[in-house]
GROMACS .gro file of N, CA and C in nm:
model
  240
    1MET      N    1  -0.207  -3.392   4.347
    1MET     CA    2  -0.265  -3.407   4.215
    1MET      C    3  -0.259  -3.554   4.175
    2ASN      N    4  -0.368  -3.597   4.120
    2ASN     CA    5  -0.369  -3.735   4.075
    2ASN      C    6  -0.337  -3.743   3.926
    3GLU      N    7  -0.338  -3.862   3.875
    3GLU     CA    8  -0.296  -3.887   3.737
    3GLU      C    9  -0.389  -3.822   3.636
    4ASN      N   10  -0.517  -3.818   3.663
    4ASN     CA   11  -0.613  -3.756   3.569
    4ASN      C   12  -0.592  -3.606   3.558
    5GLU      N   13  -0.562  -3.541   3.669
    5GLU     CA   14  -0.539  -3.397   3.667
    5GLU      C   15  -0.411  -3.362   3.588
    6ILE      N   16  -0.308  -3.444   3.604
    6ILE     CA   17  -0.183  -3.422   3.531
    6ILE      C   18  -0.206  -3.440   3.382
    7GLU      N   19  -0.279  -3.543   3.342
    7GLU     CA   20  -0.310  -3.565   3.200
    7GLU      C   21  -0.392  -3.448   3.145
    8GLY      N   22  -0.483  -3.394   3.224
    8GLY     CA   23  -0.563  -3.279   3.181
    8GLY      C   24  -0.476  -3.156   3.158
    9LEU      N   25  -0.382  -3.131   3.250
    9LEU     CA   26  -0.291  -3.017   3.234
    9LEU      C   27  -0.202  -3.033   3.111
   10ILE      N   28  -0.153  -3.153   3.088
   10ILE     CA   29  -0.071  -3.179   2.969
   10ILE      C   30  -0.154  -3.156   2.842
   11GLY      N   31  -0.277  -3.203   2.843
   11GLY     CA   32  -0.365  -3.183   2.727
   11GLY      C   33  -0.392  -3.036   2.700
   12ILE      N   34  -0.420  -2.960   2.807
   12ILE     CA   35  -0.443  -2.816   2.791
   12ILE      C   36  -0.317  -2.748   2.738
   13GLY      N   37  -0.202  -2.785   2.793
   13GLY     CA   38  -0.075  -2.726   2.748
   13GLY      C   39  -0.048  -2.755   2.601
   14LEU      N   40  -0.070  -2.880   2.559
   14LEU     CA   41  -0.049  -2.914   2.418
   14LEU      C   42  -0.148  -2.840   2.328
   15THR      N   43  -0.272  -2.830   2.372
   15THR     CA   44  -0.373  -2.759   2.293
   15THR      C   45  -0.335  -2.612   2.276
   16LEU      N   46  -0.293  -2.547   2.383
   16LEU     CA   47  -0.252  -2.407   2.374
   16LEU      C   48  -0.127  -2.391   2.288
   17GLY      N   49  -0.034  -2.486   2.297
   17GLY     CA   50   0.087  -2.482   2.215
   17GLY      C   51   0.054  -2.493   2.067
   18ILE      N   52  -0.036  -2.583   2.032
   18ILE     CA   53  -0.077  -2.599   1.891
   18ILE      C   54  -0.148  -2.473   1.843
   19LEU      N   55  -0.232  -2.415   1.929
   19LEU     CA   56  -0.303  -2.292   1.893
   19LEU      C   57  -0.204  -2.179   1.865
   20VAL      N   58  -0.103  -2.167   1.948
   20VAL     CA   59  -0.002  -2.063   1.927
   20VAL      C   60   0.073  -2.088   1.797
   21LEU      N   61   0.110  -2.213   1.769
   21LEU     CA   62   0.181  -2.244   1.645
   21LEU      C   63   0.097  -2.214   1.521
   22LEU      N   64  -0.034  -2.234   1.531
   22LEU     CA   65  -0.121  -2.206   1.417
   22LEU      C   66  -0.147  -2.057   1.401
   23ALA      N   67  -0.156  -1.983   1.510
   23ALA     CA   68  -0.189  -1.841   1.503
   23ALA      C   69  -0.066  -1.753   1.479
   24LEU      N   70   0.052  -1.800   1.511
   24LEU     CA   71   0.173  -1.719   1.501
   24LEU      C   72   0.202  -1.668   1.360
   25PRO      N   73   0.196  -1.749   1.255
   25PRO     CA   74   0.223  -1.696   1.120
   25PRO      C   75   0.125  -1.586   1.080
   26SER      N   76  -0.001  -1.602   1.117
   26SER     CA   77  -0.100  -1.501   1.085
   26SER      C   78  -0.070  -1.371   1.157
   27LEU      N   79  -0.035  -1.378   1.282
   27LEU     CA   80  -0.002  -1.260   1.361
   27LEU      C   81   0.122  -1.190   1.305
   28LEU      N   82   0.223  -1.267   1.270
   28LEU     CA   83   0.345  -1.208   1.213
   28LEU      C   84   0.316  -1.141   1.078
   29GLY      N   85   0.232  -1.203   0.996
   29GLY     CA   86   0.194  -1.143   0.867
   29GLY      C   87   0.118  -1.014   0.886
   30HIS      N   88   0.029  -1.010   0.984
   30HIS     CA   89  -0.047  -0.888   1.013
   30HIS      C   90   0.047  -0.776   1.057
   31LEU      N   91   0.142  -0.807   1.143
   31LEU     CA   92   0.237  -0.706   1.189
   31LEU      C   93   0.324  -0.656   1.073
   32ARG      N   94   0.362  -0.745   0.984
   32ARG     CA   95   0.442  -0.706   0.868
   32ARG      C   96   0.362  -0.614   0.776
   33ASP      N   97   0.234  -0.646   0.752
   33ASP     CA   98   0.149  -0.561   0.669
   33ASP      C   99   0.133  -0.422   0.730
   34ARG      N  100   0.117  -0.414   0.860
   34ARG     CA  101   0.105  -0.284   0.926
   34ARG      C  102   0.232  -0.203   0.911
   35ARG      N  103   0.348  -0.269   0.920
   35ARG     CA  104   0.476  -0.199   0.904
   35ARG      C  105   0.489  -0.144   0.762
   36ILE      N  106   0.452  -0.226   0.663
   36ILE     CA  107   0.459  -0.183   0.523
   36ILE      C  108   0.362  -0.068   0.498
   37ASP      N  109   0.241  -0.076   0.552
   37ASP     CA  110   0.144   0.033   0.537
   37ASP      C  111   0.198   0.163   0.597
   38ARG      N  112   0.263   0.152   0.711
   38ARG     CA  113   0.320   0.271   0.776
   38ARG      C  114   0.430   0.331   0.690
   39GLN      N  115   0.515   0.245   0.632
   39GLN     CA  116   0.622   0.295   0.545
   39GLN      C  117   0.565   0.363   0.420
   40ILE      N  118   0.462   0.306   0.363
   40ILE     CA  119   0.400   0.366   0.245
   40ILE      C  120   0.339   0.501   0.281
   41ARG      N  121   0.271   0.507   0.394
   41ARG     CA  122   0.210   0.632   0.439
   41ARG      C  123   0.316   0.740   0.463
   42GLU      N  124   0.427   0.704   0.527
   42GLU     CA  125   0.534   0.800   0.551
   42GLU      C  126   0.597   0.848   0.421
   43ALA      N  127   0.614   0.756   0.325
   43ALA     CA  128   0.671   0.795   0.195
   43ALA      C  129   0.575   0.887   0.121
   44GLN      N  130   0.446   0.860   0.128
   44GLN     CA  131   0.347   0.944   0.062
   44GLN      C  132   0.344   1.083   0.124
   45GLU      N  133   0.353   1.090   0.256
   45GLU     CA  134   0.355   1.220   0.323
   45GLU      C  135   0.481   1.298   0.286
   46ALA      N  136   0.594   1.230   0.275
   46ALA     CA  137   0.718   1.297   0.235
   46ALA      C  138   0.707   1.348   0.091
   47LEU      N  139   0.646   1.269   0.004
   47LEU     CA  140   0.627   1.309  -0.135
   47LEU      C  141   0.533   1.429  -0.143
   48ASP      N  142   0.426   1.429  -0.065
   48ASP     CA  143   0.334   1.542  -0.063
   48ASP      C  144   0.403   1.667  -0.011
   49GLY      N  145   0.493   1.652   0.085
   49GLY     CA  146   0.568   1.766   0.138
   49GLY      C  147   0.659   1.825   0.032
   50GLU      N  148   0.719   1.742  -0.051
   50GLU     CA  149   0.805   1.792  -0.159
   50GLU      C  150   0.723   1.866  -0.263
   51ARG      N  151   0.605   1.819  -0.291
   51ARG     CA  152   0.519   1.884  -0.390
   51ARG      C  153   0.476   2.022  -0.341
   52ASP      N  154   0.451   2.036  -0.213
   52ASP     CA  155   0.409   2.164  -0.157
   52ASP      C  156   0.521   2.268  -0.165
   53GLN      N  157   0.646   2.224  -0.170
   53GLN     CA  158   0.758   2.316  -0.171
   53GLN      C  159   0.792   2.367  -0.311
   54LYS      N  160   0.736   2.309  -0.415
   54LYS     CA  161   0.765   2.353  -0.551
   54LYS      C  162   0.709   2.492  -0.573
   55SER      N  163   0.775   2.569  -0.662
   55SER     CA  164   0.734   2.707  -0.686
   55SER      C  165   0.603   2.715  -0.764
   56SER      N  166   0.578   2.622  -0.850
   56SER     CA  167   0.457   2.625  -0.930
   56SER      C  168   0.378   2.498  -0.908
   57SER      N  169   0.249   2.513  -0.890
   57SER     CA  170   0.166   2.395  -0.870
   57SER      C  171   0.096   2.355  -0.999
   58ARG      N  172   0.123   2.428  -1.110
   58ARG     CA  173   0.059   2.395  -1.237
   58ARG      C  174   0.117   2.268  -1.295
   59SER      N  175   0.035   2.195  -1.362
   59SER     CA  176   0.078   2.072  -1.426
   59SER      C  177   0.163   2.104  -1.548
   60THR      N  178   0.268   2.026  -1.569
   60THR     CA  179   0.354   2.048  -1.685
   60THR      C  180   0.306   1.970  -1.806
   61VAL      N  181   0.206   1.887  -1.790
   61VAL     CA  182   0.152   1.808  -1.899
   61VAL      C  183   0.040   1.888  -1.963
   62PRO      N  184   0.042   1.908  -2.096
   62PRO     CA  185  -0.065   1.984  -2.159
   62PRO      C  186  -0.197   1.909  -2.150
   63SER      N  187  -0.304   1.985  -2.146
   63SER     CA  188  -0.436   1.923  -2.138
   63SER      C  189  -0.470   1.861  -2.274
   64THR      N  190  -0.575   1.782  -2.275
   64THR     CA  191  -0.619   1.717  -2.398
   64THR      C  192  -0.663   1.821  -2.500
   65ALA      N  193  -0.730   1.927  -2.454
   65ALA     CA  194  -0.777   2.031  -2.546
   65ALA      C  195  -0.658   2.100  -2.614
   66THR      N  196  -0.553   2.128  -2.539
   66THR     CA  197  -0.435   2.191  -2.597
   66THR      C  198  -0.370   2.099  -2.699
   67TRP      N  199  -0.358   1.972  -2.665
   67TRP     CA  200  -0.297   1.876  -2.756
   67TRP      C  201  -0.377   1.865  -2.886
   68TYR      N  202  -0.509   1.862  -2.874
   68TYR     CA  203  -0.595   1.850  -2.990
   68TYR      C  204  -0.584   1.974  -3.079
   69ALA      N  205  -0.586   2.092  -3.016
   69ALA     CA  206  -0.579   2.217  -3.091
   69ALA      C  207  -0.446   2.229  -3.164
   70GLU      N  208  -0.336   2.193  -3.102
   70GLU     CA  209  -0.206   2.199  -3.167
   70GLU      C  210  -0.199   2.104  -3.285
   71GLY      N  211  -0.257   1.988  -3.271
   71GLY     CA  212  -0.259   1.892  -3.381
   71GLY      C  213  -0.340   1.941  -3.498
   72ARG      N  214  -0.451   2.009  -3.471
   72ARG     CA  215  -0.535   2.062  -3.578
   72ARG      C  216  -0.466   2.177  -3.650
   73ARG      N  217  -0.394   2.260  -3.577
   73ARG     CA  218  -0.326   2.374  -3.638
   73ARG      C  219  -0.211   2.330  -3.729
   74SER      N  220  -0.146   2.220  -3.696
   74SER     CA  221  -0.028   2.180  -3.772
   74SER      C  222  -0.064   2.104  -3.900
   75LYS      N  223  -0.188   2.060  -3.914
   75LYS     CA  224  -0.226   1.986  -4.035
   75LYS      C  225  -0.244   2.083  -4.151
   76LYS      N  226  -0.197   2.041  -4.266
   76LYS     CA  227  -0.216   2.121  -4.387
   76LYS      C  228  -0.330   2.057  -4.467
   77PHE      N  229  -0.422   2.141  -4.505
   77PHE     CA  230  -0.535   2.089  -4.583
   77PHE      C  231  -0.496   2.078  -4.729
   78VAL      N  232  -0.525   1.964  -4.787
   78VAL     CA  233  -0.493   1.941  -4.928
   78VAL      C  234  -0.626   1.929  -5.001
   79SER      N  235  -0.641   2.008  -5.105
   79SER     CA  236  -0.766   1.999  -5.181
   79SER      C  237  -0.760   1.877  -5.272
   80SER      N  238  -0.870   1.806  -5.280
   80SER     CA  239  -0.868   1.688  -5.363
   80SER      C  240  -0.943   1.705  -5.492
   0.00000   0.00000   0.00000
């Protein structure tokens, strides 16, 4: 190998090293996001499993119509 070939190999090595240094943070961030997404998905599936085991699937929050009707019934009309 002559001097030009050695300089070319050094240049290629440095270029690849810089490319790895620039791409590494992005790759690590992508892997971290995938891990977080997986954890969220597993937690959601566990939460859905707990909901399926409850004895009643009815909502405990009254509907808007019920709330409105109760409010109307409790008002006392005052003649003016």
